[in-house]
XYZ file of C-alpha atoms in Angstrom:
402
model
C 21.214 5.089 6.357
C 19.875 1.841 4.459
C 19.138 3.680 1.401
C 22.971 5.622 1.583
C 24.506 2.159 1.833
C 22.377 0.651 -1.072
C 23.142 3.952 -3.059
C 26.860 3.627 -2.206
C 27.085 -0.225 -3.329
C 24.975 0.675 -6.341
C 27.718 3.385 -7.010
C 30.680 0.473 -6.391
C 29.163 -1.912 -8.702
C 28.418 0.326 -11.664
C 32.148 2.435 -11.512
C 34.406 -1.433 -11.369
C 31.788 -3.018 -14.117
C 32.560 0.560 -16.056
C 36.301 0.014 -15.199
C 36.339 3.690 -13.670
C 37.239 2.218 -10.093
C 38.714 -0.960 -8.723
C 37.208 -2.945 -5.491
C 40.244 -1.047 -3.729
C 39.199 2.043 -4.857
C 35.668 1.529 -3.953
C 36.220 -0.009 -0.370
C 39.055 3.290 0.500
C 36.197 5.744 -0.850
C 34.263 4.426 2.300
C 36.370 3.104 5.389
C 33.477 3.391 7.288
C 31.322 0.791 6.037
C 34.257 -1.438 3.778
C 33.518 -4.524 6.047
C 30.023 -4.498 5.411
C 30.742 -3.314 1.634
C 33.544 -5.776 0.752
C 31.417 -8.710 0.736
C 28.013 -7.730 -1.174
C 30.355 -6.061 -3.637
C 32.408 -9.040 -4.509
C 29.464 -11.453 -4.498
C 27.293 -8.751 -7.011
C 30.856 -8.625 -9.244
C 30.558 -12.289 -9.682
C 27.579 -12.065 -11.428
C 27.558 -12.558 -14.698
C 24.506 -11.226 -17.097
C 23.509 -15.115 -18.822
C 23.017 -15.602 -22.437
C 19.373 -16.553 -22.120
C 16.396 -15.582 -19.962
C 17.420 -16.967 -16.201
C 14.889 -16.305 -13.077
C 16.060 -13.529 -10.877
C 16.842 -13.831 -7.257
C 13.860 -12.205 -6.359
C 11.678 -14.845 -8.579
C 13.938 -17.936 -7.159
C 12.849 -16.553 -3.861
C 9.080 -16.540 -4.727
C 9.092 -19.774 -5.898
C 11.002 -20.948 -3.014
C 8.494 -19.919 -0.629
C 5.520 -21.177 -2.654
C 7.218 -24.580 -2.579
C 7.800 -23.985 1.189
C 3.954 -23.539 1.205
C 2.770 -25.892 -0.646
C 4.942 -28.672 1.698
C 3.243 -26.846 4.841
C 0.017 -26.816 3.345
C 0.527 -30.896 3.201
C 1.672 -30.772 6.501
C -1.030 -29.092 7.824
C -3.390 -32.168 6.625
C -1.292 -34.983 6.771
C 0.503 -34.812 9.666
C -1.291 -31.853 12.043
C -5.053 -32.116 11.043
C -6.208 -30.480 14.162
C -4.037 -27.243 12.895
C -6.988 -26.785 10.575
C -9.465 -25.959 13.384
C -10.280 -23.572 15.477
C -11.344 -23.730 18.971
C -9.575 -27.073 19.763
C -6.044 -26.978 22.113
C -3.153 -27.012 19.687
C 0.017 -28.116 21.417
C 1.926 -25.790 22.616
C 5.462 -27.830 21.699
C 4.872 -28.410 17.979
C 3.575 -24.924 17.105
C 6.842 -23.302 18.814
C 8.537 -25.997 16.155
C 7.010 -25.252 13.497
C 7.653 -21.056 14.020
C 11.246 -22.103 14.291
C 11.619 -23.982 11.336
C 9.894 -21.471 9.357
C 11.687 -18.638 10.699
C 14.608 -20.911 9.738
C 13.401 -21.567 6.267
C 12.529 -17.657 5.578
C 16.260 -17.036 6.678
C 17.973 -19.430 4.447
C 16.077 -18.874 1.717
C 16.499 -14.599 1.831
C 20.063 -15.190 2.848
C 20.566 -18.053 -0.510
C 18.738 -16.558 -2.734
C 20.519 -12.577 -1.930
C 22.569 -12.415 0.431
C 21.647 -11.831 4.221
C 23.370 -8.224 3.639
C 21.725 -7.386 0.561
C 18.628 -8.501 1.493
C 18.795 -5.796 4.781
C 20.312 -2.973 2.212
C 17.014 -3.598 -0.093
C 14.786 -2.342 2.686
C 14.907 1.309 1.879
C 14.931 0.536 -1.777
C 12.483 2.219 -4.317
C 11.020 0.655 -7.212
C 13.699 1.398 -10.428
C 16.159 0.350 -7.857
C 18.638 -2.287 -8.294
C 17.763 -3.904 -5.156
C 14.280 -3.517 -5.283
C 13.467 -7.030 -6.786
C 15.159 -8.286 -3.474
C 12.996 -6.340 -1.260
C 10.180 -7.833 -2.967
C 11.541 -11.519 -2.845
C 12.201 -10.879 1.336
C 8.534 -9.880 1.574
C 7.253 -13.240 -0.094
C 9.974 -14.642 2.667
C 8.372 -13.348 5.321
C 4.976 -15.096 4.390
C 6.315 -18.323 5.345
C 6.666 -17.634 8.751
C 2.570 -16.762 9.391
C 0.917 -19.503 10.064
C -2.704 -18.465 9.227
C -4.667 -16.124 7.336
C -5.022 -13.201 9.669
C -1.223 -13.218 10.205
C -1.215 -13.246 6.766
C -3.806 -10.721 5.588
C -1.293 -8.323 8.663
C 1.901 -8.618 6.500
C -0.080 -7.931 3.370
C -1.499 -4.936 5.199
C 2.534 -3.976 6.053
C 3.186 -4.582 2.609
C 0.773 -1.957 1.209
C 1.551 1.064 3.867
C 5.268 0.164 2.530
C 4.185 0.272 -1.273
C 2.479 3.856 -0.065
C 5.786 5.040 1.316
C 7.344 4.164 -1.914
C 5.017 6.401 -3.685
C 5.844 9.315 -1.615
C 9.624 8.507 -1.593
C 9.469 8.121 -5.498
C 7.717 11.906 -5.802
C 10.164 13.223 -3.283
C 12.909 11.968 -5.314
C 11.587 12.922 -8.880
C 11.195 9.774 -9.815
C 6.771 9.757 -10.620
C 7.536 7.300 -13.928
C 8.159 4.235 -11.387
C 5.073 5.046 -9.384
C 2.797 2.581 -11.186
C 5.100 -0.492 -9.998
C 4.328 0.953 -6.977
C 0.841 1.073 -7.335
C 0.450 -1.976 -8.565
C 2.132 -3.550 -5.860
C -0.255 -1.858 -3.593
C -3.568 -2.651 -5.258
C -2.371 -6.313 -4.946
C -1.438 -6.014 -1.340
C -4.689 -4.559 -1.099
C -6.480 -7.042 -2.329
C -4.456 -10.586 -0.709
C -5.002 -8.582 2.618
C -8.727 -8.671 1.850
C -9.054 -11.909 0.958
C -7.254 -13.364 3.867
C -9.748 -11.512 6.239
C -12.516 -13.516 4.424
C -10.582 -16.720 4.479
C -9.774 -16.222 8.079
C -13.526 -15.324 8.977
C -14.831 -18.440 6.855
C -12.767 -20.381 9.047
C -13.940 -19.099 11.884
C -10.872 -17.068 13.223
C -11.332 -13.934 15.192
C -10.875 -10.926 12.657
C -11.585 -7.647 14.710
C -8.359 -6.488 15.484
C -6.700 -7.164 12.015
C -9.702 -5.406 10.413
C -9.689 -2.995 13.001
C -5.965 -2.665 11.768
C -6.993 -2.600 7.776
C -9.713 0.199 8.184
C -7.389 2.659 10.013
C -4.263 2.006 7.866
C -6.822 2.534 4.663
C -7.669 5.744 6.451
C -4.351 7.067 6.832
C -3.380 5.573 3.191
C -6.086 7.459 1.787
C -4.696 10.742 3.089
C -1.354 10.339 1.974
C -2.784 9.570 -1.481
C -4.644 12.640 -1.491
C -1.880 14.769 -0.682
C 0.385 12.827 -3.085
C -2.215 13.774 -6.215
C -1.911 17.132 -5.433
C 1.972 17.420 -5.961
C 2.464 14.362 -9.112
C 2.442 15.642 -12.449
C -0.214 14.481 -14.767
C 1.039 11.708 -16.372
C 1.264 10.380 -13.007
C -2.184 11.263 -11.443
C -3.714 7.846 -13.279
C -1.645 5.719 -10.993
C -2.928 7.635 -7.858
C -6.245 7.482 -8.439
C -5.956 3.822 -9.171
C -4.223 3.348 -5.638
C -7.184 5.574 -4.343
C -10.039 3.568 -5.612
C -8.047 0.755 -3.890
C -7.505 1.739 -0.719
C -11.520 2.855 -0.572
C -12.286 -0.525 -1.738
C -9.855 -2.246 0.857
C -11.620 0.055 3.294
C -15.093 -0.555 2.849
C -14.473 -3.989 3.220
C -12.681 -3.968 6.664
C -14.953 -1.852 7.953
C -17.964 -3.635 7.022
C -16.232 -6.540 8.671
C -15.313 -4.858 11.366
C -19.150 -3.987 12.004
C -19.500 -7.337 12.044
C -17.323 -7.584 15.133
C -17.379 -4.202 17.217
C -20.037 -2.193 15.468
C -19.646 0.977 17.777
C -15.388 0.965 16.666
C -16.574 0.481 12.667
C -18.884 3.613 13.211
C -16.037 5.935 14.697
C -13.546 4.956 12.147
C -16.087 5.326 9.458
C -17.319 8.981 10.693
C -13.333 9.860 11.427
C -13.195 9.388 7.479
C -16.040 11.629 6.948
C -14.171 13.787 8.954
C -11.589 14.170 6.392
C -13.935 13.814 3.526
C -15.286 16.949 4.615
C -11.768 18.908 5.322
C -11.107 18.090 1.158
C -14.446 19.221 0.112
C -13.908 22.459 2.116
C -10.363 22.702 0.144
C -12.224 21.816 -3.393
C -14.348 24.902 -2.491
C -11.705 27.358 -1.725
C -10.260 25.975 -5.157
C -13.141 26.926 -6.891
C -12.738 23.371 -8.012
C -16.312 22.550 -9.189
C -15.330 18.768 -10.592
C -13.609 17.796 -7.586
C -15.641 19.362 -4.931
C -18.692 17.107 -6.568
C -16.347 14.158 -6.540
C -15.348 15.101 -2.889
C -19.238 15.061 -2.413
C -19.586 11.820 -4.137
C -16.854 9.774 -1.779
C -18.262 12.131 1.362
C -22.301 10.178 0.704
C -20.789 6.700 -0.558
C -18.996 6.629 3.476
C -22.604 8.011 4.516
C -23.931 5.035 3.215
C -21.598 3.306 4.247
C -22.620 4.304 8.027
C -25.944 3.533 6.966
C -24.831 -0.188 6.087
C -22.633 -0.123 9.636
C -25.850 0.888 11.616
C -28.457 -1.892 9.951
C -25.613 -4.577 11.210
C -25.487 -3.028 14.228
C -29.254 -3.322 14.734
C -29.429 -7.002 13.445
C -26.664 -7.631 16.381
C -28.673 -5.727 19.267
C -25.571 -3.204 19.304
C -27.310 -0.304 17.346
C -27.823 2.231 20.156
C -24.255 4.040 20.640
C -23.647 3.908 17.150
C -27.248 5.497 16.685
C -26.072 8.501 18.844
C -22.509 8.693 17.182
C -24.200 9.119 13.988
C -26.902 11.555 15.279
C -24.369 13.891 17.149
C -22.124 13.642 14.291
C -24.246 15.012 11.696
C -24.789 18.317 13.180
C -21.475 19.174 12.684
C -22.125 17.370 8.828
C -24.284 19.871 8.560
C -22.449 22.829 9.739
C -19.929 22.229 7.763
C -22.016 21.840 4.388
C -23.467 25.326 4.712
C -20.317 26.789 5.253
C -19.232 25.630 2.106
C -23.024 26.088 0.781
C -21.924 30.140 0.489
C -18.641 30.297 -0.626
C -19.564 28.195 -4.053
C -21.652 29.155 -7.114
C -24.910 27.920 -7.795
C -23.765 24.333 -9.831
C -22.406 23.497 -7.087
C -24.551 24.679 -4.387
C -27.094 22.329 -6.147
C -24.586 19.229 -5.263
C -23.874 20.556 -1.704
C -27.796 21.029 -1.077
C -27.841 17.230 -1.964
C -25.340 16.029 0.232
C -27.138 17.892 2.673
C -30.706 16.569 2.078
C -28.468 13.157 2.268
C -27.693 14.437 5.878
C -30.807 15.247 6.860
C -32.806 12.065 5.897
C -30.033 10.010 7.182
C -30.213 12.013 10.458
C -34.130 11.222 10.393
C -33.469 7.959 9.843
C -31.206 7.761 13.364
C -33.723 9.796 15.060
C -36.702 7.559 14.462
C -34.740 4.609 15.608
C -33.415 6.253 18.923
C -36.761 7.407 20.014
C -38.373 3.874 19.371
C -36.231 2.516 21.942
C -36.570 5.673 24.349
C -32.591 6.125 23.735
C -32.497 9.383 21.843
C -30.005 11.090 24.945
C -27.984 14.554 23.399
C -29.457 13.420 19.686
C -30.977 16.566 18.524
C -34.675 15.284 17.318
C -34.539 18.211 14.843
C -31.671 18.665 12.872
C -31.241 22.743 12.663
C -30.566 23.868 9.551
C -27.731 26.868 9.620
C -28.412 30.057 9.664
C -26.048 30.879 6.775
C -28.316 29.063 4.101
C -30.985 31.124 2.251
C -34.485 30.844 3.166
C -35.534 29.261 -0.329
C -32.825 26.355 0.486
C -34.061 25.728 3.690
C -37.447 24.937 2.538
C -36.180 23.127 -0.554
C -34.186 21.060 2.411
C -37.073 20.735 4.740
C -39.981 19.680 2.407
C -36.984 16.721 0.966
C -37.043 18.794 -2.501
């Protein structure tokens, strides 16, 4: 419905400006929605294209809100020192003020700077769009209302799941030559979310829920983006992969700091996304794909190293156990799933498979030796079995560690 209005108004503005309509015209076209039209129509008609370079609404917004945060940032040490700590009692009377009057600030300055109508309208709006550049500017809005990092590094999370539902909405609508603002926009939400987890945690603020939050959002980014490369056309693939390598990079990060938190929830997440590592390398070798079933092997051991990296934090925080026995159950199944593949591929890339499977095994080893030091190894095969499926020759290759 948002994105038929903003279409609609789009429509209005270009057929009076073109002098193929009148406002009249326009507002009978759609009786409907006239009251809500009338306004945003007249106020956009008013606007006149200046003579020389003039900031946008969505940059007067921007720098509106950096001002805004600047003067709160001054605030916060001047007047509210204490705000600047954790663990101490912050009173309950001024932070209810201070929401308000940023809530109040974000307002006024979205409504001034667009319009309070235009500024809803630009919600379902794609980059290319006219009212994308407002969408943008109510985003930066938003960020004056959280009050500290991990609020902070949430909305930037929001900001990137929206960026990937601009990607898909672009392809869906033939539009693939706007994806890269897209991207862009996602690599940098990416990337502030990040680095307000690490502010937040240098401050001492608890972190495992938003990175909780980060890891599985990355997760289900990272499946939309996979799908999405297989439908783009080429010249759009570049921008993909870019977003890719971002949201694995935004990943490994929350999950590592996660670890840090719940070790036993960064181990699920992490072997969930192994999971559906695995489902894309058994796709690459129905393909006959060679290249991308390696690089599908590739991303499938960096996340098994990255399990290895969640288990040695685990240990060093007397929490290694469970996630011990995740890891060992799990890689059965690994396993299974490697030989499967092992015989449907030809021999270049049997040799990669047999890798990612002598990966498997040491890391399984590795889990094995730990578990039994402790007396803890439970339903963790001691053995891994090797399938039955895999040549004789492999299996000893596999065995003796080639």
């Amino acid at each position: 419905m948002l994105k038929k209005f903003e279409d609609i108004l789009v429509q209005c503005i270009e057929d009076v400006k073109a002098g193929r309509s009148s406002v009249e015209d326009c507002l009978a076209k759609h009786p409907s929605i006239s009251k809500q039209l009338e306004p945003l129509l007249r106020l956009a008609l008013e606007i006149r294209e200046p003579p020389d370079v003039k900031p946008s609404p969505a940059f007067k917004v921007r720098a509106r809100v950096q001002l805004m945060e600047q003067i709160h940032a001054m605030r916060g040490v001047t007047k509210w020192p204490w705000f600047r700590y954790t663990g101490q009692v912050k009173p309950i009377t001024y932070k209810r003020r201070f929401n308000m009057v940023a809530i109040i600030i974000a307002i006024v300055l979205a409504v001034s700077a667009a319009g309070g109508g235009t500024a809803y309208a630009s919600q379902g709006s794609l980059p290319g769009d006219f009212l994308y550049p407002v969408k943008l500017g109510t985003e930066q809005a938003r960020l004056v209302i959280a009050t500290n990092d991990v609020d902070k590094a949430e909305l930037y999370l929001t900001f990137a799941s929206t960026r990937v539902e601009e990607m898909t909405g672009l392809v869906e609508k033939g539009k693939p030559e706007n994806i890269n603002i897209a991207v862009n926009g996602y690599d940098e939400a990416m990337a502030m979310a990040i680095g307000k987890l690490e502010q937040a945690s240098g401050k001492g603020l608890d972190i495992a829920d938003t990175s909780e939050l980060v890891a599985e959002a990355t997760l289900k980014h990272l499946g939309v983006l996979e799908g999405l490369m297989e439908t783009v056309p080429e010249e759009a693939q570049g921008g993909i992969t870019q977003a890719i390598e971002a949201s694995q990079t935004g990943y490994g990060n929350a999950v590592i700091a996660l670890a840090g938190e719940n070790p036993e929830r960064a181990i699920q997440i992490n072997l969930m996304l192994m999971e559906q590592q695995l489902n894309r390398v058994r796709v690459r070798a129905e393909e006959r794909e060679t290249t991308r079933l390696q690089e599908a092997l590739q991303e499938f051991n960096r996340l098994t190293n990255l399990g290895e990296e969640i288990c040695q934090i685990a240990k060093e925080l007397g929490k290694d156990i469970t996630v011990y026995q995740l890891v060992g159950q799990a890689t059965a199944n690994h396993l299974a799933v490697l030989a499967e593949v092992h015989e449907q591929v030809q021999e270049q890339a049997q040799l990669a498979i047999e890798s990612t499977m002598q990966v498997c095994i040491a890391n399984h080893e590795q889990v094995v030796a730990a578990l039994k030091e402790k007396n803890m190894l439970g339903q963790v095969p001691e053995e891994l079995p090797i399938p039955e499926g895999i040549p004789d020759e492999v299996k000893e290759r596999l065995r003796r560690g080639y």
